[in-house]
Tab-separated table of N, CA and C in Angstrom:
chain	number	residue	atom	x	y	z
A	1	MET	N	96.082	125.345	113.919
A	1	MET	CA	97.298	125.337	113.635
A	1	MET	C	96.942	124.087	112.599
A	2	VAL	N	96.211	123.319	112.356
A	2	VAL	CA	95.719	122.543	111.279
A	2	VAL	C	95.155	123.534	110.394
A	3	GLN	N	94.512	124.095	110.070
A	3	GLN	CA	94.329	124.768	108.962
A	3	GLN	C	95.611	125.335	108.359
A	4	GLU	N	96.413	126.897	109.203
A	4	GLU	CA	97.446	126.717	108.910
A	4	GLU	C	98.178	126.161	107.797
A	5	LEU	N	98.262	124.647	109.110
A	5	LEU	CA	99.463	123.464	108.252
A	5	LEU	C	99.071	123.029	106.117
A	6	LEU	N	97.752	122.515	107.046
A	6	LEU	CA	97.175	123.058	105.686
A	6	LEU	C	97.052	123.734	104.493
A	7	ARG	N	96.717	125.244	104.687
A	7	ARG	CA	96.811	126.695	103.816
A	7	ARG	C	98.446	125.841	103.834
A	8	GLN	N	99.456	126.243	103.806
A	8	GLN	CA	100.825	125.983	103.187
A	8	GLN	C	101.031	124.673	103.032
A	9	VAL	N	100.555	123.628	102.861
A	9	VAL	CA	100.736	121.814	102.160
A	9	VAL	C	99.908	122.380	100.467
A	10	LEU	N	98.768	123.416	101.008
A	10	LEU	CA	98.567	123.217	99.202
A	10	LEU	C	99.117	123.898	99.112
A	11	ALA	N	99.671	125.006	99.985
A	11	ALA	CA	100.542	126.134	98.836
A	11	ALA	C	101.877	125.640	97.877
A	12	GLY	N	101.560	124.429	98.254
A	12	GLY	CA	102.858	123.774	97.634
A	12	GLY	C	104.633	123.547	98.771
A	13	ARG	N	104.172	124.150	99.991
A	13	ARG	CA	105.498	123.750	100.992
A	13	ARG	C	104.976	123.180	101.621
A	14	HIS	N	106.240	122.337	101.744
A	14	HIS	CA	107.127	121.354	102.350
A	14	HIS	C	106.178	122.209	103.824
A	15	LEU	N	106.412	120.940	104.804
A	15	LEU	CA	106.499	119.995	106.352
A	15	LEU	C	108.251	120.505	107.124
A	16	ALA	N	108.199	121.628	107.754
A	16	ALA	CA	109.599	120.919	108.622
A	16	ALA	C	109.101	119.543	109.286
A	17	GLU	N	109.986	118.981	110.034
A	17	GLU	CA	109.826	117.558	110.655
A	17	GLU	C	109.077	117.750	111.661
A	18	GLU	N	109.331	118.951	112.173
A	18	GLU	CA	108.810	119.652	113.790
A	18	GLU	C	106.895	119.596	113.453
A	19	GLU	N	106.694	120.203	112.352
A	19	GLU	CA	105.430	121.452	111.705
A	19	GLU	C	104.429	119.281	111.222
A	20	ALA	N	104.981	118.766	110.828
A	20	ALA	CA	104.264	116.773	110.645
A	20	ALA	C	104.319	116.256	111.840
A	21	ALA	N	105.227	115.981	112.475
A	21	ALA	CA	105.291	115.476	114.069
A	21	ALA	C	103.544	116.338	114.832
A	22	ALA	N	104.254	117.676	115.825
A	22	ALA	CA	102.209	118.394	115.804
A	22	ALA	C	101.254	117.471	114.658
A	23	LEU	N	101.300	118.019	113.523
A	23	LEU	CA	100.366	118.032	112.546
A	23	LEU	C	99.711	116.315	113.558
A	24	MET	N	100.350	115.273	113.653
A	24	MET	CA	99.892	113.959	113.737
A	24	MET	C	99.669	113.987	115.106
A	25	GLU	N	100.840	114.199	115.859
A	25	GLU	CA	99.800	114.772	117.598
A	25	GLU	C	97.712	115.324	117.238
A	26	GLU	N	97.771	116.427	116.273
A	26	GLU	CA	96.756	116.487	116.664
A	26	GLU	C	95.820	115.246	116.033
A	27	ILE	N	95.917	114.574	115.418
A	27	ILE	CA	95.370	113.832	114.236
A	27	ILE	C	95.222	112.899	115.242
A	28	LEU	N	96.154	112.219	115.805
A	28	LEU	CA	95.491	111.036	117.088
A	28	LEU	C	95.301	111.372	118.020
A	29	ALA	N	95.017	112.589	118.903
A	29	ALA	CA	94.067	113.279	119.494
A	29	ALA	C	93.174	113.600	119.100
A	30	GLY	N	92.756	113.286	118.095
A	30	GLY	CA	91.262	113.132	117.592
A	30	GLY	C	90.729	114.889	117.811
A	31	ARG	N	91.686	115.729	117.011
A	31	ARG	CA	91.280	116.927	117.407
A	31	ARG	C	91.195	117.661	115.974
A	32	VAL	N	91.630	116.325	114.147
A	32	VAL	CA	91.142	116.501	113.798
A	32	VAL	C	90.054	115.788	112.962
A	33	THR	N	88.839	117.152	111.313
A	33	THR	CA	87.996	116.472	110.997
A	33	THR	C	88.323	115.639	110.561
A	34	ASP	N	87.003	115.019	109.886
A	34	ASP	CA	87.078	113.488	108.886
A	34	ASP	C	88.402	113.925	107.201
A	35	ALA	N	87.147	115.788	107.569
A	35	ALA	CA	87.475	116.504	106.546
A	35	ALA	C	88.493	117.828	106.083
A	36	GLN	N	88.998	117.775	107.686
A	36	GLN	CA	90.370	118.050	107.665
A	36	GLN	C	91.785	116.642	107.128
A	37	LEU	N	91.309	116.068	107.838
A	37	LEU	CA	92.201	114.983	107.424
A	37	LEU	C	92.105	113.896	105.795
A	38	GLY	N	91.048	113.967	105.286
A	38	GLY	CA	91.005	114.576	104.241
A	38	GLY	C	91.832	114.682	103.582
A	39	ALA	N	91.450	116.597	103.891
A	39	ALA	CA	91.972	117.643	103.152
A	39	ALA	C	93.826	117.534	102.835
A	40	VAL	N	93.885	116.448	104.120
A	40	VAL	CA	95.895	117.099	104.948
A	40	VAL	C	96.375	116.269	103.782
A	41	LEU	N	95.180	115.455	103.838
A	41	LEU	CA	96.624	113.827	103.356
A	41	LEU	C	96.503	113.610	101.563
A	42	ALA	N	95.764	114.166	100.650
A	42	ALA	CA	96.086	114.498	99.658
A	42	ALA	C	95.940	115.084	98.584
A	43	ALA	N	96.716	116.800	99.939
A	43	ALA	CA	97.000	117.937	100.313
A	43	ALA	C	98.517	117.275	99.745
A	44	LEU	N	98.789	116.720	100.695
A	44	LEU	CA	100.262	115.890	101.610
A	44	LEU	C	100.483	115.012	99.973
A	45	LYS	N	99.325	113.849	99.412
A	45	LYS	CA	99.658	114.201	97.890
A	45	LYS	C	100.606	113.402	96.987
A	46	LEU	N	98.998	114.916	96.907
A	46	LEU	CA	99.795	115.892	95.496
A	46	LEU	C	100.572	116.718	95.171
A	47	LYS	N	101.483	117.358	96.307
A	47	LYS	CA	102.435	117.443	96.421
A	47	LYS	C	103.803	117.436	96.907
A	48	GLY	N	102.962	116.252	97.353
A	48	GLY	CA	104.385	114.406	97.285
A	48	GLY	C	104.998	115.142	97.987
A	49	GLU	N	104.902	113.391	99.882
A	49	GLU	CA	105.471	113.855	100.436
A	49	GLU	C	106.987	114.054	101.353
A	50	THR	N	108.219	114.374	101.690
A	50	THR	CA	108.604	114.588	101.483
A	50	THR	C	109.289	113.832	103.129
A	51	ALA	N	110.449	113.466	102.983
A	51	ALA	CA	111.546	112.618	103.626
A	51	ALA	C	111.111	113.289	105.157
A	52	GLU	N	111.655	114.604	105.310
A	52	GLU	CA	110.858	115.291	106.497
A	52	GLU	C	109.777	114.923	107.598
A	53	GLU	N	108.213	114.947	106.472
A	53	GLU	CA	107.375	114.882	107.082
A	53	GLU	C	106.790	114.076	107.730
A	54	ILE	N	107.730	112.294	106.449
A	54	ILE	CA	107.043	110.920	106.734
A	54	ILE	C	107.775	110.907	107.893
A	55	ALA	N	109.641	111.630	108.131
A	55	ALA	CA	109.167	111.355	109.972
A	55	ALA	C	108.281	111.196	111.083
A	56	GLY	N	108.995	112.704	110.957
A	56	GLY	CA	107.409	113.956	112.180
A	56	GLY	C	106.221	112.486	112.615
A	57	PHE	N	105.875	112.372	111.277
A	57	PHE	CA	104.552	111.722	111.117
A	57	PHE	C	105.108	110.284	111.858
A	58	ALA	N	106.379	109.701	111.588
A	58	ALA	CA	106.857	108.790	112.354
A	58	ALA	C	106.644	108.621	113.013
A	59	LEU	N	107.899	109.715	113.612
A	59	LEU	CA	108.627	109.430	114.891
A	59	LEU	C	106.668	109.982	116.508
A	60	VAL	N	105.906	110.463	116.105
A	60	VAL	CA	104.802	110.443	116.741
A	60	VAL	C	104.157	109.604	116.701
A	61	MET	N	104.051	108.718	115.984
A	61	MET	CA	103.531	107.104	115.982
A	61	MET	C	104.179	106.023	116.559
A	62	ARG	N	105.344	106.310	116.467
A	62	ARG	CA	106.228	106.068	117.113
A	62	ARG	C	106.340	105.481	118.689
A	63	ARG	N	105.421	106.676	119.242
A	63	ARG	CA	106.227	107.607	120.740
A	63	ARG	C	104.425	106.887	120.676
A	64	LEU	N	103.812	106.660	120.071
A	64	LEU	CA	102.619	107.571	120.367
A	64	LEU	C	101.949	105.821	121.044
A	65	ALA	N	102.495	104.330	120.080
A	65	ALA	CA	102.195	103.419	119.465
A	65	ALA	C	102.067	102.500	121.314
A	66	PRO	N	100.782	102.263	121.865
A	66	PRO	CA	101.113	101.497	122.850
A	66	PRO	C	102.363	99.976	122.378
A	67	VAL	N	102.523	100.148	123.907
A	67	VAL	CA	103.952	99.056	123.740
A	67	VAL	C	103.119	97.031	124.286
A	68	VAL	N	104.249	96.720	122.965
A	68	VAL	CA	103.173	95.231	123.256
A	68	VAL	C	103.797	94.599	124.381
A	69	LYS	N	103.213	93.851	125.181
A	69	LYS	CA	104.351	93.154	125.872
A	69	LYS	C	103.554	91.745	125.992
A	70	SER	N	104.669	90.427	125.661
A	70	SER	CA	104.307	88.969	126.009
A	70	SER	C	105.591	88.475	126.605
A	71	VAL	N	104.872	86.696	126.685
A	71	VAL	CA	105.541	86.094	127.493
A	71	VAL	C	106.710	85.529	127.141
A	72	HIS	N	106.194	84.808	125.700
A	72	HIS	CA	107.215	84.917	124.389
A	72	HIS	C	108.500	86.240	123.801
A	73	PRO	N	109.508	85.653	124.407
A	73	PRO	CA	110.487	87.298	124.662
A	73	PRO	C	111.130	86.905	122.982
A	74	ARG	N	110.944	85.615	121.749
A	74	ARG	CA	110.685	86.350	120.899
A	74	ARG	C	109.738	86.325	119.711
A	75	LEU	N	108.691	87.237	120.048
A	75	LEU	CA	107.174	86.811	119.240
A	75	LEU	C	108.058	87.609	118.661
A	76	LEU	N	107.812	88.281	117.241
A	76	LEU	CA	107.183	88.971	115.882
A	76	LEU	C	106.096	88.726	115.626
A	77	ASP	N	105.856	90.397	115.019
A	77	ASP	CA	104.877	89.925	114.131
A	77	ASP	C	105.581	90.397	112.269
A	78	THR	N	105.187	89.681	111.427
A	78	THR	CA	105.236	89.070	110.248
A	78	THR	C	104.203	89.553	108.979
A	79	CYS	N	103.001	90.565	109.724
A	79	CYS	CA	101.944	91.064	109.163
A	79	CYS	C	102.284	92.567	107.899
A	80	GLY	N	102.381	92.002	107.199
A	80	GLY	CA	102.467	93.442	106.347
A	80	GLY	C	100.636	93.935	105.756
A	81	THR	N	100.816	94.987	105.292
A	81	THR	CA	99.065	95.928	104.909
A	81	THR	C	99.076	95.531	103.560
A	82	GLY	N	100.067	95.473	103.027
A	82	GLY	CA	100.127	95.732	101.090
A	82	GLY	C	100.608	96.799	100.659
A	83	GLY	N	99.927	96.576	99.644
A	83	GLY	CA	100.195	98.023	98.764
A	83	GLY	C	101.267	97.536	98.578
A	84	ASP	N	101.793	96.990	98.112
A	84	ASP	CA	103.352	96.676	97.924
A	84	ASP	C	103.709	97.621	96.292
A	85	GLY	N	103.180	97.727	96.094
A	85	GLY	CA	102.892	98.708	94.426
A	85	GLY	C	103.629	97.219	93.286
A	86	ALA	N	103.647	96.141	93.460
A	86	ALA	CA	103.704	95.049	92.959
A	86	ALA	C	102.328	94.086	92.209
A	87	ASN	N	101.828	94.745	92.690
A	87	ASN	CA	100.437	93.932	91.847
A	87	ASN	C	99.842	92.736	92.824
A	88	THR	N	100.449	92.137	94.016
A	88	THR	CA	101.026	90.973	93.864
A	88	THR	C	99.147	90.777	95.533
A	89	PHE	N	99.229	89.973	96.106
A	89	PHE	CA	97.875	89.268	96.645
A	89	PHE	C	98.193	89.314	97.867
A	90	ASN	N	98.320	89.750	99.671
A	90	ASN	CA	99.662	90.129	100.639
A	90	ASN	C	98.171	89.062	100.920
A	91	ILE	N	98.362	87.847	101.489
A	91	ILE	CA	96.968	86.449	101.820
A	91	ILE	C	97.595	87.547	103.524
A	92	SER	N	98.958	87.595	104.280
A	92	SER	CA	98.662	88.574	105.736
A	92	SER	C	96.865	89.393	106.529
A	93	THR	N	97.291	89.764	105.190
A	93	THR	CA	96.246	91.730	105.056
A	93	THR	C	95.077	90.453	105.564
A	94	ALA	N	94.769	89.516	104.450
A	94	ALA	CA	93.730	89.129	104.547
A	94	ALA	C	93.110	88.009	105.603
A	95	ALA	N	93.905	87.903	105.847
A	95	ALA	CA	93.964	86.660	106.750
A	95	ALA	C	93.159	87.209	108.206
């Protein structure tokens, strides 16, 4: 399945949301090799990611993300990952 989706992306075809979701499930399940993952990510970047592809990836990541429980009802995570494209330094990422 991964090889077929990779072929499609390399051919310049956009993935449907469902295809992107299936791909992300394979990635997160550890059924994608490092080489396949690198190829898929490079191909998506070169082709240009679509909103449907990003939505499919995000839906799976949110569904599979662990729930963080806290005794503090107003706990909020404000740490970013950087990469804002504005040449700024994100101190929270460095921490």
